mmCIF file of C-alpha atoms in Angstrom:
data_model
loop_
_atom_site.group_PDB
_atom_site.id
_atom_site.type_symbol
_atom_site.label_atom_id
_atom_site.label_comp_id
_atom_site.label_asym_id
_atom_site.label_seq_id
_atom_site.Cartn_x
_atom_site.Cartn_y
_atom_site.Cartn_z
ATOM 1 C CA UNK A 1 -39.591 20.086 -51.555
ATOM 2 C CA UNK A 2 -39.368 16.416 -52.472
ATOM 3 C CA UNK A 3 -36.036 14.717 -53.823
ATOM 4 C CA UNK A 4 -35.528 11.856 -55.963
ATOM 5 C CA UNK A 5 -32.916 10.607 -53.479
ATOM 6 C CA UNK A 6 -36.033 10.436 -51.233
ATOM 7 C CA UNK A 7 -38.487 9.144 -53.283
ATOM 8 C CA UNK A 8 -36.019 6.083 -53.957
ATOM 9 C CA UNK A 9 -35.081 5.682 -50.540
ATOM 10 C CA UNK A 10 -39.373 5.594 -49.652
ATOM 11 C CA UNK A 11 -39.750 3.428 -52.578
ATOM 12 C CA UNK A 12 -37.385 0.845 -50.806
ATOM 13 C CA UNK A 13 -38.731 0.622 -47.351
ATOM 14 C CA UNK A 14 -41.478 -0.137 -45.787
ATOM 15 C CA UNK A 15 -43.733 2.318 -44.068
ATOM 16 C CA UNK A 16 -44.191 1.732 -39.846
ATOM 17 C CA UNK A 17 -47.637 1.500 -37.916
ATOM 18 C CA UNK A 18 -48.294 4.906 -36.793
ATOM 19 C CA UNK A 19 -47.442 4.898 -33.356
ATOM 20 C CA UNK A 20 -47.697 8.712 -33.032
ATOM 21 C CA UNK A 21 -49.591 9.941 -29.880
ATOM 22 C CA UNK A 22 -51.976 12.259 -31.485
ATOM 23 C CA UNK A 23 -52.776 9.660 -34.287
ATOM 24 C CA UNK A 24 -52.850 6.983 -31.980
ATOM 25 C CA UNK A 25 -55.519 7.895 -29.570
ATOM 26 C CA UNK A 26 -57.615 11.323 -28.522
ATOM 27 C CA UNK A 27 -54.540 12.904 -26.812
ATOM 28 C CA UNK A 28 -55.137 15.295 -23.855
ATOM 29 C CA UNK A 29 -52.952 18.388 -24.502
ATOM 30 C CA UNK A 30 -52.006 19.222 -20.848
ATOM 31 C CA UNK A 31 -50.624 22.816 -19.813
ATOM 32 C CA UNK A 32 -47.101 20.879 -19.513
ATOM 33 C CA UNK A 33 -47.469 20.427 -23.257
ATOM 34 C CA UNK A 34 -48.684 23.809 -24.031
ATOM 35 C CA UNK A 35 -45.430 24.920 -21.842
ATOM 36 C CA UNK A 36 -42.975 22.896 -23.946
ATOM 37 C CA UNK A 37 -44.074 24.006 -26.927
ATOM 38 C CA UNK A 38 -44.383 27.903 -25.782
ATOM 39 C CA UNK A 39 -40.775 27.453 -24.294
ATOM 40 C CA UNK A 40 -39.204 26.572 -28.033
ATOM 41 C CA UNK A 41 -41.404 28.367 -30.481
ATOM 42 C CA UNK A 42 -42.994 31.194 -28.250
ATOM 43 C CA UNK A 43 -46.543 32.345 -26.760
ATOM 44 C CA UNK A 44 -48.336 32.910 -30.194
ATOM 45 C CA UNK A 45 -47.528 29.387 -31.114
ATOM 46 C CA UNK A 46 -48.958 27.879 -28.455
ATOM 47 C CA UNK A 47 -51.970 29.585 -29.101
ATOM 48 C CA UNK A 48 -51.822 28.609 -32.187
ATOM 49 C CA UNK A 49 -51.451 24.893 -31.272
ATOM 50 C CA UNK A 50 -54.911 25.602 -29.088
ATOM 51 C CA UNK A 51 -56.928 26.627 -31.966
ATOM 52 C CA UNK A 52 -55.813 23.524 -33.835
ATOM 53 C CA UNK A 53 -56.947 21.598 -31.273
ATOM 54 C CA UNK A 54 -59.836 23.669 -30.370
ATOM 55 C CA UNK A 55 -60.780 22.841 -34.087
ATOM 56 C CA UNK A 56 -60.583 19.468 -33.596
ATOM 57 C CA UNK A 57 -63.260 19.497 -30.850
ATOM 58 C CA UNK A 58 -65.357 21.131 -32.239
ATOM 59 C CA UNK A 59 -65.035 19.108 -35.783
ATOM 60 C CA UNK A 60 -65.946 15.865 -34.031
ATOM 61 C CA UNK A 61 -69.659 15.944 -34.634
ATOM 62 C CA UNK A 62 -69.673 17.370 -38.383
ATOM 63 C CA UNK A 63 -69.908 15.208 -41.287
ATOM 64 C CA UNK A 64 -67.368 14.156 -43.374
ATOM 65 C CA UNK A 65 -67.200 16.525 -46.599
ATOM 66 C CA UNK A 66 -67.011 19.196 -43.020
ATOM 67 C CA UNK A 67 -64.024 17.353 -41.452
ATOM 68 C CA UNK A 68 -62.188 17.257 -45.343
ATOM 69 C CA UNK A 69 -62.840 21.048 -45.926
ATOM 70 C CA UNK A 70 -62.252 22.318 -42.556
ATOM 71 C CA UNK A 71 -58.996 20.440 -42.238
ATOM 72 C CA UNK A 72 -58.022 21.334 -46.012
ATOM 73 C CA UNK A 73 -58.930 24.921 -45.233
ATOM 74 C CA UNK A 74 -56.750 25.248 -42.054
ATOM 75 C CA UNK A 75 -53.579 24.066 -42.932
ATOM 76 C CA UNK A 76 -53.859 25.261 -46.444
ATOM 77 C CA UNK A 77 -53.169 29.044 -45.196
ATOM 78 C CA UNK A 78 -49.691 28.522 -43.669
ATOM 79 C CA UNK A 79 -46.765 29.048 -46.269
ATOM 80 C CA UNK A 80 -44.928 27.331 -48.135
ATOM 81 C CA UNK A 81 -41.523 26.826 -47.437
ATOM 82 C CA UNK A 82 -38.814 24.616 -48.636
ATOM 83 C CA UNK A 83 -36.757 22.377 -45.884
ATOM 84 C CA UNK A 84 -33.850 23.784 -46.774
ATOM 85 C CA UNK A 85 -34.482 27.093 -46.037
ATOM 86 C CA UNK A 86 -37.260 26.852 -43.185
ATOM 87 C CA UNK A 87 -35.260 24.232 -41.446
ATOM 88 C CA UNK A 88 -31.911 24.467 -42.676
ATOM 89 C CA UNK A 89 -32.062 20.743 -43.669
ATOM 90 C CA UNK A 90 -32.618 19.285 -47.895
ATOM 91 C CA UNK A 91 -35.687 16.503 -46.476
ATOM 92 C CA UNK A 92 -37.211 17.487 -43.016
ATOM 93 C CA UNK A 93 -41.124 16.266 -41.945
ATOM 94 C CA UNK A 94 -42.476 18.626 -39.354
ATOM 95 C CA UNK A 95 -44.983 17.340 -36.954
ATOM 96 C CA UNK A 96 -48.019 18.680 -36.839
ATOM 97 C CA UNK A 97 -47.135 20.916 -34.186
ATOM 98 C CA UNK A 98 -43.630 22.091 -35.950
ATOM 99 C CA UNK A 99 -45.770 22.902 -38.816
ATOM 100 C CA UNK A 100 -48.425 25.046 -36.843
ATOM 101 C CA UNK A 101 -45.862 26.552 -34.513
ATOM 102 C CA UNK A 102 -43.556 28.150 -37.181
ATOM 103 C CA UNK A 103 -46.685 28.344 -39.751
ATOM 104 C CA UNK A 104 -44.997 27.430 -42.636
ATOM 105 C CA UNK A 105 -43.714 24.320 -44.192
ATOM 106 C CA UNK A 106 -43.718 22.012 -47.306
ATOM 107 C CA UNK A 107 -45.991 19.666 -49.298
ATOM 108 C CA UNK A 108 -45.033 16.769 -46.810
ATOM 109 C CA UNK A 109 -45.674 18.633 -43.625
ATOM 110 C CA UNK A 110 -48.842 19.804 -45.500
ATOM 111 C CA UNK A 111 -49.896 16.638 -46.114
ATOM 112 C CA UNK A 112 -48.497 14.726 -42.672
ATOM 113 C CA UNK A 113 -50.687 17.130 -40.681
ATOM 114 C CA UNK A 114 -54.141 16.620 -42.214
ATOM 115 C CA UNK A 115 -53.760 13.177 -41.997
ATOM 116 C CA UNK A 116 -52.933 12.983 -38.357
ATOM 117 C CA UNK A 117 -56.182 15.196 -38.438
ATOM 118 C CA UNK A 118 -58.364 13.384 -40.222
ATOM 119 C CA UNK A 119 -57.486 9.934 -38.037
ATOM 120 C CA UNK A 120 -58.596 11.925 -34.795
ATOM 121 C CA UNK A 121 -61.128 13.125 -36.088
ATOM 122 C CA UNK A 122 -62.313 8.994 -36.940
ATOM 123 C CA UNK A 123 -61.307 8.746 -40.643
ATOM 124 C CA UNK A 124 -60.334 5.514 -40.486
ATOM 125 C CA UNK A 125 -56.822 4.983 -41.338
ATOM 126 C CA UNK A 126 -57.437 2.638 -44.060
ATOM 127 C CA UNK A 127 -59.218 4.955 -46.212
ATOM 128 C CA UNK A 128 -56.438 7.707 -46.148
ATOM 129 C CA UNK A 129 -52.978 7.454 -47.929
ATOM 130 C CA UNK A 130 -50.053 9.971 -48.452
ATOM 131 C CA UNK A 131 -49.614 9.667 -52.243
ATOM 132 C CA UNK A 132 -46.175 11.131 -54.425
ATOM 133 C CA UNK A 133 -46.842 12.930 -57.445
ATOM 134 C CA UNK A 134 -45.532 14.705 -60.055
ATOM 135 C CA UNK A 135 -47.041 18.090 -60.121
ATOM 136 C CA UNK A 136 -46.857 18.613 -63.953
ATOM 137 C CA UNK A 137 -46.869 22.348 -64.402
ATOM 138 C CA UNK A 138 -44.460 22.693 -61.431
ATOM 139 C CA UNK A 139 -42.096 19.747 -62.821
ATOM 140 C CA UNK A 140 -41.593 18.607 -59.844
ATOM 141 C CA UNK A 141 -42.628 15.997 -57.065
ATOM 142 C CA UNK A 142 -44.870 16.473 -55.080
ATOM 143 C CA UNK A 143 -46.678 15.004 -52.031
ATOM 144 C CA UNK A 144 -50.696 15.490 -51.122
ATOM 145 C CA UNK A 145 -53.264 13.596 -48.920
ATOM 146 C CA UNK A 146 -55.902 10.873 -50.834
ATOM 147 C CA UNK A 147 -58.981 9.463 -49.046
ATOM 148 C CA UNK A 148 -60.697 6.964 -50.770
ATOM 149 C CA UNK A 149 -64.300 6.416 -49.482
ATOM 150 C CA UNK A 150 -63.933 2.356 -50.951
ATOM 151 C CA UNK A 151 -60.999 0.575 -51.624
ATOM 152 C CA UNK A 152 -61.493 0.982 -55.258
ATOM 153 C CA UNK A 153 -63.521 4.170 -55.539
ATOM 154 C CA UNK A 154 -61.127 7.209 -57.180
ATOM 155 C CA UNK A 155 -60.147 9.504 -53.806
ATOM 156 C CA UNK A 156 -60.904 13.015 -53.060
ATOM 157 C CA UNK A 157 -57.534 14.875 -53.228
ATOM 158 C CA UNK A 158 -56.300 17.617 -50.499
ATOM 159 C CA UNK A 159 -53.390 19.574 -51.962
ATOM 160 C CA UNK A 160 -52.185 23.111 -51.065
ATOM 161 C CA UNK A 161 -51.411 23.635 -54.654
ATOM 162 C CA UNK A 162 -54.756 23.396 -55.627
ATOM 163 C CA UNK A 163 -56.849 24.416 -52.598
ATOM 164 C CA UNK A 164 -60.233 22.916 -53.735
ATOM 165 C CA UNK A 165 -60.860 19.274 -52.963
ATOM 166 C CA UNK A 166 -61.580 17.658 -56.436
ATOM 167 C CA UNK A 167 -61.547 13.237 -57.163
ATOM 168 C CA UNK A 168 -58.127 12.214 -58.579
ATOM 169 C CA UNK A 169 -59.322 12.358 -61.913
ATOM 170 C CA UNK A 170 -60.419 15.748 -62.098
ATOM 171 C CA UNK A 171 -56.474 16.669 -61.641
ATOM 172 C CA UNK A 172 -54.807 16.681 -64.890
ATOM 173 C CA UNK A 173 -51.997 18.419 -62.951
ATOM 174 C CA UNK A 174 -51.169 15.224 -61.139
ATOM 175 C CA UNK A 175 -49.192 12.396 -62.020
ATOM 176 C CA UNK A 176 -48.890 9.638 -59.597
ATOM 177 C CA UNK A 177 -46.166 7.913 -58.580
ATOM 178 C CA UNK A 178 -47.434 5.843 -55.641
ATOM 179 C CA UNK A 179 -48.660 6.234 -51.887
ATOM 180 C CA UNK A 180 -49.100 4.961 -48.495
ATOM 181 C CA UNK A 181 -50.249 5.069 -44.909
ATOM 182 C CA UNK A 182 -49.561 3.180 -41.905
ATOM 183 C CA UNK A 183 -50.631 -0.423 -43.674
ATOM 184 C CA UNK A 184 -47.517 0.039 -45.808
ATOM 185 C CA UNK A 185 -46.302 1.408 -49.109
ATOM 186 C CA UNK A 186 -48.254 1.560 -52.304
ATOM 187 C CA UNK A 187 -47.181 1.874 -55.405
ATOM 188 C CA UNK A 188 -49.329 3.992 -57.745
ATOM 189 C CA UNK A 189 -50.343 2.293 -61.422
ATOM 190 C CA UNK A 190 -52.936 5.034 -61.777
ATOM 191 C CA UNK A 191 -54.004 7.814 -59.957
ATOM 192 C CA UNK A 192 -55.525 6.370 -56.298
ATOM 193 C CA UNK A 193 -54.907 2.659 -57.351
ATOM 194 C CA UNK A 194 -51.657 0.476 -56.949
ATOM 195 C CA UNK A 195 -50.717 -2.945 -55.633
ATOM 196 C CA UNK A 196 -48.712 -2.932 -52.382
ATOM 197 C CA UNK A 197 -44.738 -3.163 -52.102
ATOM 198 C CA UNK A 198 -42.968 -4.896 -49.842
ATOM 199 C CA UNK A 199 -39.607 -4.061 -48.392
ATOM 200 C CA UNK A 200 -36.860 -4.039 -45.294
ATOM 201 C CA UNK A 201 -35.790 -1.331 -43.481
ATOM 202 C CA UNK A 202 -37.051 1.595 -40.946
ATOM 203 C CA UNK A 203 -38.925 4.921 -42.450
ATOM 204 C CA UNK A 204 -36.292 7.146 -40.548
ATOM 205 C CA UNK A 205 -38.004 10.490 -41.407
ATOM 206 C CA UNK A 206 -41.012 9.182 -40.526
ATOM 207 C CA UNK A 207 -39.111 7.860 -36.887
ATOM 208 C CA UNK A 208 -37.363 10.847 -36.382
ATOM 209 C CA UNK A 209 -40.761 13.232 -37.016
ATOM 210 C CA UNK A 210 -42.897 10.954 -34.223
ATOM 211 C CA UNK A 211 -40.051 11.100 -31.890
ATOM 212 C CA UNK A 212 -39.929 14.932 -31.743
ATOM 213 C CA UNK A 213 -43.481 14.376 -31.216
ATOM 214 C CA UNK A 214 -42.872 12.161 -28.462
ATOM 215 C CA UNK A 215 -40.708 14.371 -26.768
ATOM 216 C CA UNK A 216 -43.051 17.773 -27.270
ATOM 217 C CA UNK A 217 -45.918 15.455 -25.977
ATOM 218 C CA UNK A 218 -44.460 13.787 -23.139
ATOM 219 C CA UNK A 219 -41.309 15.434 -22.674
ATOM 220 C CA UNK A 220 -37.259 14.338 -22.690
ATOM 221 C CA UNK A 221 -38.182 10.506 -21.069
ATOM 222 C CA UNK A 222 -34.643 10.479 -20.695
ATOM 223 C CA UNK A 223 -34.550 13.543 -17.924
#
């Protein structure tokens, strides 16, 4: 679950490039990885991890409103869990794989993993920002995935409250607060519009979550 300790920390920094390998570039996941990620969460996870991936393939060639709903559809079934009790932590952002491997997670690691989806499967980057709300019947923040088709067209929402994919204006529910991606921080003056904030300062959740990623992905570089 989100924090307002968080949110103000976000609000002050600036968001870095994503540099993680599986956003990056069409990552090869090699039996070594497969290994290292059956040696910490066990066999079924793995397996899991390979339908993920096997999704991915086979997602390449479909058109968009396919990629969206197939991506929405998958994570959406894991449960939700709060960090403090899945990870023993108050703010924790799974990687994707953390987040398939244990099959639970929250809002964040909901959202983080579509989006590192969506970018392999070619959504451009630029068209899809993690955006806070305030989920109004809930009272409480909240974090889903926005992709705008233009710049100044009203985005299609992905959510694992609300499981359908509905524009930003059909969700009365939602209050924004502002949103981002790897071309920095936005700040939200209605829902999926905002002008861009500047700041100092490393995203260390964001750090930490692509270095675990590193290390599942290519191993301890320190060994």
């Amino acid at each position: 679950m989100l924090s307002a300790a968080r949110m103000a920390v976000i609000v002050g920094c600036t968001l870095l490039a994503v540099t993680s390998p599986i956003a990056q570039q069409k990552t090869v996941f090699t039996p070594q990885v497969y290994a290292r990620i059956g040696s910490v969460y066990g066999t079924e996870a793995s397996e899991n991890v390979a339908k993920w991936r096997q999704l991915i393939s086979e997602l390449q060639s479909e058109d968009l409103d396919e990629k969206l709903y197939e991506i929405n559809r998958f994570f959406n079934r894991f449960d939700f869990v709060d960090d403090l009790v899945h990870w023993n932590e108050k703010d924790y952002w799974a990687t994707p794989i953390e987040f398939i491997a244990t099959g639970a997670g929250d809002c964040e690691d909901y959202t983080i993993a579509k989006y590192f989806s969506l970018i392999e499967l070619g959504v451009p980057e630029s068209q899809l920002r993690l955006m806070y709300v305030t989920a109004l019947e809930l009272r409480q923040p909240h974090m889903v995935l926005a992709y705008y088709e233009t710049p100044s067209s009203v985005p299609l929402v992905l959510d694992n409250i609300n499981r359908r994919i509905l524009p930003a204006n059909k969700r009365r529910d939602l209050s924004p607060i502002y949103s981002f991606n790897g071309n920095g921080l936005w700040a939200a003056k209605a829902m999926g519009t905002g002008r861009k904030l500047r700041g100092s300062g490393p995203m260390k959740m964001w750090d930490d979550m692509v270095e675990r990623l590193d290390r599942v992905m290519y191993g301890d570089k320190e060994k």
